[in-house]
Coordinates of C-alpha atoms and ligand atoms in Angstrom, one line a residue:
M1 CA 205.0 192.8 128.3
E2 CA 205.6 190.7 125.1
K3 CA 209.1 189.8 126.5
R4 CA 207.6 188.9 129.8
I5 CA 204.8 186.5 128.9
S6 CA 206.1 183.0 128.2
G7 CA 205.0 179.4 128.1
H8 CA 205.5 179.2 131.9
T9 CA 203.5 182.4 132.8
G10 CA 200.9 181.7 135.5
L11 CA 197.5 183.3 135.2
M12 CA 195.6 185.4 137.8
A13 CA 192.4 187.3 137.3
L14 CA 189.5 189.4 138.5
F15 CA 186.0 187.9 138.0
G16 CA 182.7 189.9 138.2
T17 CA 180.6 192.4 136.2
P18 CA 181.4 195.1 135.3
V19 CA 185.2 194.8 135.4
G20 CA 186.3 197.1 132.6
H21 CA 187.0 200.0 134.9
S22 CA 189.1 198.0 137.3
G23 CA 192.6 199.2 138.2
S24 CA 193.6 195.8 139.4
P25 CA 195.2 194.4 136.2
A26 CA 197.5 197.5 135.9
M27 CA 198.5 197.4 139.5
Y28 CA 199.2 193.7 139.8
N29 CA 200.9 193.4 136.4
F30 CA 203.2 196.3 137.3
S31 CA 204.0 194.6 140.6
F32 CA 204.8 191.2 139.0
Q33 CA 207.1 192.9 136.5
H34 CA 208.8 195.0 139.2
D35 CA 209.3 191.9 141.3
G36 CA 210.4 189.6 138.4
L37 CA 207.4 187.3 139.0
D38 CA 206.2 185.2 136.1
Y39 CA 202.4 185.9 136.4
A40 CA 199.9 187.8 134.3
Y41 CA 196.7 189.3 135.7
M42 CA 193.5 189.7 133.5
A43 CA 189.9 190.8 134.1
F44 CA 186.9 188.6 133.0
D45 CA 183.3 189.9 132.8
V46 CA 181.2 187.0 134.3
T47 CA 177.8 186.7 136.0
E48 CA 176.9 184.9 139.2
E49 CA 175.3 182.1 137.2
E50 CA 178.7 181.5 135.4
M51 CA 180.6 181.1 138.6
P52 CA 180.6 177.3 138.7
K53 CA 182.3 177.4 135.3
V54 CA 184.7 180.0 136.6
F55 CA 185.8 177.6 139.3
E56 CA 186.2 174.8 136.8
S57 CA 188.5 177.1 134.8
I58 CA 190.5 178.2 137.9
R59 CA 191.2 174.5 138.6
L60 CA 191.7 173.5 134.9
L61 CA 194.1 176.4 134.2
N62 CA 195.8 176.0 137.7
M63 CA 195.4 179.7 138.4
R64 CA 197.4 180.8 141.4
G65 CA 194.9 183.4 142.7
G66 CA 192.7 186.4 141.9
N67 CA 189.8 188.5 142.9
F68 CA 186.0 188.4 142.8
T69 CA 184.0 191.6 142.6
M70 CA 180.2 192.3 142.6
P71 CA 178.0 190.5 142.1
C72 CA 180.1 187.3 142.5
K73 CA 181.5 187.6 146.0
N74 CA 178.8 185.7 147.8
I75 CA 178.5 182.8 145.3
A76 CA 182.3 182.5 145.3
A77 CA 182.3 181.9 149.1
Q78 CA 180.1 178.8 148.4
L79 CA 182.4 177.5 145.7
V80 CA 185.9 177.7 147.4
D81 CA 187.3 174.8 149.4
K82 CA 188.1 176.8 152.5
L83 CA 187.3 180.3 153.9
S84 CA 189.4 182.7 156.0
P85 CA 187.8 183.4 159.4
A86 CA 186.4 186.8 158.2
A87 CA 185.1 185.4 154.9
E88 CA 183.4 182.6 156.8
I89 CA 181.6 185.0 159.1
I90 CA 180.6 187.3 156.2
G91 CA 179.8 184.6 153.7
A92 CA 181.6 186.4 150.9
C93 CA 185.1 186.5 149.5
N94 CA 186.9 189.0 147.2
V95 CA 190.2 187.1 147.0
F96 CA 191.1 183.5 146.2
V97 CA 194.4 181.7 146.6
N98 CA 195.0 178.3 145.0
D99 CA 197.5 176.2 147.0
D100 CA 198.1 173.0 144.9
G101 CA 194.4 172.6 144.1
V102 CA 193.0 173.8 147.4
I103 CA 191.2 177.1 146.9
T104 CA 190.9 179.4 149.9
G105 CA 188.6 182.4 149.9
H106 CA 189.5 185.6 151.8
I107 CA 187.8 188.9 152.3
T108 CA 190.3 191.8 152.6
D109 CA 188.4 195.1 152.6
G110 CA 188.4 195.0 156.5
V111 CA 192.0 193.8 156.6
G112 CA 193.1 196.7 154.4
F113 CA 191.1 199.2 156.4
V114 CA 192.6 198.1 159.8
K115 CA 196.1 198.0 158.3
N116 CA 195.7 201.5 157.0
L117 CA 194.6 202.7 160.4
E118 CA 197.6 201.0 162.0
L119 CA 200.0 202.6 159.4
N120 CA 198.4 205.9 160.4
G121 CA 199.2 205.3 164.1
A122 CA 195.7 204.2 165.1
P123 CA 195.7 200.6 166.2
V124 CA 192.2 199.1 166.9
K125 CA 193.0 196.6 169.8
D126 CA 191.0 197.4 172.9
K127 CA 189.4 200.4 171.2
K128 CA 185.8 201.5 171.1
V129 CA 184.8 202.1 167.4
V130 CA 181.6 203.6 166.0
V131 CA 180.9 202.4 162.5
L132 CA 178.3 204.2 160.3
G133 CA 177.0 201.8 157.7
A134 CA 176.0 198.1 157.4
G135 CA 176.7 197.4 153.7
G136 CA 179.5 195.4 152.1
A137 CA 182.5 197.6 153.2
A138 CA 181.0 198.3 156.7
T139 CA 180.3 194.6 157.4
A140 CA 183.9 193.6 156.4
I141 CA 185.3 196.4 158.7
Q142 CA 183.1 195.5 161.6
V143 CA 184.1 191.8 161.4
Q144 CA 187.8 192.6 161.1
L145 CA 187.6 195.1 164.0
A146 CA 186.2 192.3 166.2
L147 CA 188.7 189.7 165.0
D148 CA 191.5 192.2 165.7
G149 CA 190.5 192.8 169.3
A150 CA 188.4 196.0 169.3
K151 CA 186.6 196.3 172.6
E152 CA 183.4 197.6 171.2
V153 CA 181.9 198.1 167.8
N154 CA 178.8 200.4 167.7
I155 CA 177.0 200.0 164.4
F156 CA 174.7 202.8 163.3
N157 CA 172.6 202.5 160.1
I158 CA 169.4 204.1 158.7
K159 CA 166.4 201.8 158.8
D160 CA 166.9 200.6 155.2
K161 CA 167.5 197.0 153.9
F162 CA 171.0 197.0 155.4
F163 CA 169.7 197.5 159.0
E164 CA 168.8 193.8 159.2
R165 CA 172.3 192.9 158.0
A166 CA 173.8 194.8 160.9
E167 CA 171.6 192.7 163.3
G168 CA 172.9 189.6 161.6
T169 CA 176.6 190.8 162.0
K170 CA 175.9 191.4 165.7
A171 CA 174.5 187.9 166.1
K172 CA 177.4 186.2 164.2
L173 CA 180.0 188.2 166.2
A174 CA 178.4 187.3 169.5
E175 CA 179.1 183.7 168.6
K176 CA 182.5 184.0 166.9
C177 CA 184.1 187.0 168.9
P178 CA 182.2 187.1 172.2
E179 CA 184.7 189.3 173.9
C180 CA 183.8 192.2 171.5
V181 CA 180.7 194.1 172.5
V182 CA 178.6 194.8 169.3
T183 CA 175.6 197.2 169.4
V184 CA 173.2 198.2 166.5
D185 CA 171.2 201.4 166.5
D186 CA 169.3 203.6 164.2
L187 CA 171.5 206.3 162.6
D188 CA 168.6 208.7 162.9
D189 CA 168.7 208.4 166.7
K190 CA 170.8 211.5 167.1
A191 CA 171.0 211.4 170.9
K192 CA 172.3 207.7 170.8
L193 CA 174.8 208.6 168.1
E194 CA 176.1 211.6 170.0
E195 CA 176.5 209.5 173.2
A196 CA 178.4 206.8 171.3
I197 CA 180.7 209.2 169.5
K198 CA 181.6 210.9 172.8
A199 CA 182.6 207.6 174.3
C200 CA 184.5 206.1 171.3
D201 CA 188.1 206.2 170.2
I202 CA 187.6 205.8 166.5
L203 CA 184.7 206.9 164.2
V204 CA 184.3 205.4 160.8
N205 CA 182.0 206.4 157.9
A206 CA 181.4 203.3 155.8
T207 CA 178.2 204.5 154.0
I208 CA 177.9 206.0 150.6
M209 CA 177.3 209.5 152.1
G210 CA 180.2 211.8 151.4
M211 CA 181.0 210.0 148.1
K212 CA 180.2 211.7 144.8
P213 CA 177.4 212.7 144.2
H214 CA 176.8 213.1 147.9
Q215 CA 180.0 215.0 148.5
D216 CA 178.3 217.8 150.3
V217 CA 176.8 215.5 152.9
T218 CA 178.4 214.5 156.3
L219 CA 176.5 212.3 158.8
V220 CA 178.3 213.7 161.9
D221 CA 178.0 217.2 163.2
K222 CA 181.5 218.7 163.5
S223 CA 180.8 219.9 167.0
L224 CA 181.3 216.2 168.1
F225 CA 184.9 216.2 166.9
R226 CA 187.6 216.4 169.5
K227 CA 191.4 216.2 169.3
D228 CA 191.7 212.7 170.7
L229 CA 189.2 211.2 168.3
V230 CA 190.4 209.3 165.2
V231 CA 188.0 209.9 162.2
A232 CA 188.2 207.5 159.3
D233 CA 186.3 207.4 156.0
T234 CA 186.0 204.6 153.5
V235 CA 185.1 207.0 150.8
Y236 CA 188.0 207.7 148.4
S237 CA 186.3 209.9 145.8
P238 CA 186.6 212.7 146.7
E239 CA 190.0 211.9 148.4
K240 CA 189.0 214.1 151.3
T241 CA 185.3 214.0 152.2
K242 CA 183.5 216.8 154.0
M243 CA 183.7 214.7 157.2
I244 CA 187.5 214.3 156.8
L245 CA 188.1 218.0 156.1
E246 CA 186.0 219.0 159.2
A247 CA 187.8 216.4 161.3
E248 CA 191.2 217.8 160.2
E249 CA 190.0 221.3 161.1
A250 CA 189.1 220.1 164.6
G251 CA 192.6 218.7 165.0
C252 CA 191.5 215.0 164.9
K253 CA 193.6 212.3 163.3
A254 CA 191.7 212.1 160.0
I255 CA 192.2 209.1 157.7
G256 CA 190.6 209.1 154.2
G257 CA 189.6 206.0 152.1
V258 CA 192.5 206.0 149.6
G259 CA 194.8 204.3 152.0
M260 CA 192.3 201.5 152.6
L261 CA 192.0 200.9 148.9
Q262 CA 195.8 200.7 148.6
Q263 CA 196.4 198.5 151.6
Q264 CA 193.7 196.1 150.4
G265 CA 195.6 195.7 147.2
A266 CA 198.8 195.2 149.1
V267 CA 197.2 192.6 151.4
N268 CA 195.9 190.7 148.3
Y269 CA 199.4 190.8 146.7
G270 CA 200.8 189.4 149.9
L271 CA 198.3 186.5 149.7
F272 CA 199.1 185.8 146.1
V273 CA 202.9 185.8 146.1
G274 CA 204.0 186.2 149.8
K275 CA 205.8 189.5 149.1
E276 CA 205.2 193.1 150.0
M277 CA 203.6 194.9 147.0
P278 CA 205.8 197.7 145.5
L279 CA 203.1 200.3 146.3
A280 CA 205.4 203.4 146.4
E281 CA 206.9 202.4 143.0
Y282 CA 203.5 201.9 141.5
Q283 CA 202.3 205.2 142.7
E284 CA 205.4 206.9 141.2
F285 CA 204.8 205.0 137.9
Q286 CA 201.2 206.3 137.8
K287 CA 202.2 210.0 138.1
Ligands
NAD301 P1 176.7 199.2 150.1 O1 175.7 199.6 149.0 O2 176.9 197.8 150.4 O3 176.2 200.0 151.4 C1 175.7 201.3 151.4 C2 175.6 201.8 152.8 O4 175.3 203.2 152.8 C3 174.5 201.1 153.7 O5 175.0 201.0 155.0 C4 173.4 202.1 153.6 O6 172.5 202.0 154.7 C5 174.1 203.4 153.6 N1 173.3 204.5 153.1 C6 172.7 204.6 151.9 N2 172.0 205.8 151.8 C7 172.2 206.4 153.0 C8 171.7 207.7 153.5 N3 170.9 208.5 152.8 N4 172.1 208.0 154.8 C9 172.9 207.2 155.5 N5 173.4 206.0 155.1 C10 173.0 205.6 153.8 O7 178.0 200.0 149.7 P2 179.5 199.6 150.0 O8 180.0 198.8 148.9 O9 179.6 199.0 151.4 O10 180.3 201.0 150.0 C11 180.1 201.9 151.0 C12 181.2 202.9 150.9 O11 182.5 202.3 151.1 C13 181.2 203.6 149.6 O12 181.4 205.0 149.8 C14 182.5 203.1 148.9 O13 183.1 204.0 148.1 C15 183.3 202.8 150.1 N6 184.3 201.7 149.9 C16 185.6 202.0 150.0 C17 186.6 201.0 149.8 C18 188.0 201.4 149.9 O14 188.9 200.6 149.6 N7 188.4 202.6 150.4 C19 186.2 199.7 149.5 C20 184.8 199.4 149.4 C21 183.9 200.4 149.6

């Protein structure tokens, strides 16, 4: 590293709080070094209130790009110069790219999710997709599915504070992606859920259920799994959730959340430097 940093090295960074646990600096710095790119990636612990100063710094230090994490994703979308179509619909961004002083905000959770499905042989175009959840990850996925040509997105969520967000996503998509049919229903309406799963091509869990400490929970009865159903989970800890294990047993194409995480990183790297991230090499390095 000490041989790599010079007077020319460009800065990239993650902003949010907390950031100390983040794997992003290790992954991007490995990739820059691997690709011979003169950048360094840091993580800075900042609050929402400090974000206007963060943007002054991004401009002053001429940072090429970076990431925003909670709780700074929404305020960041108000401070960038331009937004990607998905970031505009959602009103949040987790990535910024600075092109000669013009800062564009992107949201890549949904892009990474769809890319991972495609890499696993499950394209979303013209497909009917049931998405469980209406939080941050679920919303990004729902918007990206609609932008990428899914025929239907059936959102199911419990009647908590996120239910209203699902209604908002439906309204925004009706305006921005009118060709995609979006429905919103109560996750506790088991008859409706069963009907939707029987008619869909892809089922996605984008709730916190299945994630530690809810690892013994699955929201879908395994009797609904059939061989031609693709079952995807956003949860990556555990790597294989109860839902994914039961889907595998039933012979479904079952896709866990780790790939989404990796593809999101790769999409971000592509936006920063216009190159494919050396993901396989990084995974090898981590072993
Ligand atoms: P969030 O807090 O924004 O949303 C939580 C969601 O879980 C809401 O839809 C909420 O209604 C639902 N929920 C909470 N309790 C529930 C219950 N008892 N029954 C049913 N639903 C319930 O969270 P988020 O940031 O969107 O994260 C959601 C999941 O996505 C997490 O498991 C997270 O690990 C995963 N995620 C994965 C990636 C990845 O790259 N693989 C990225 C982001 C998030």
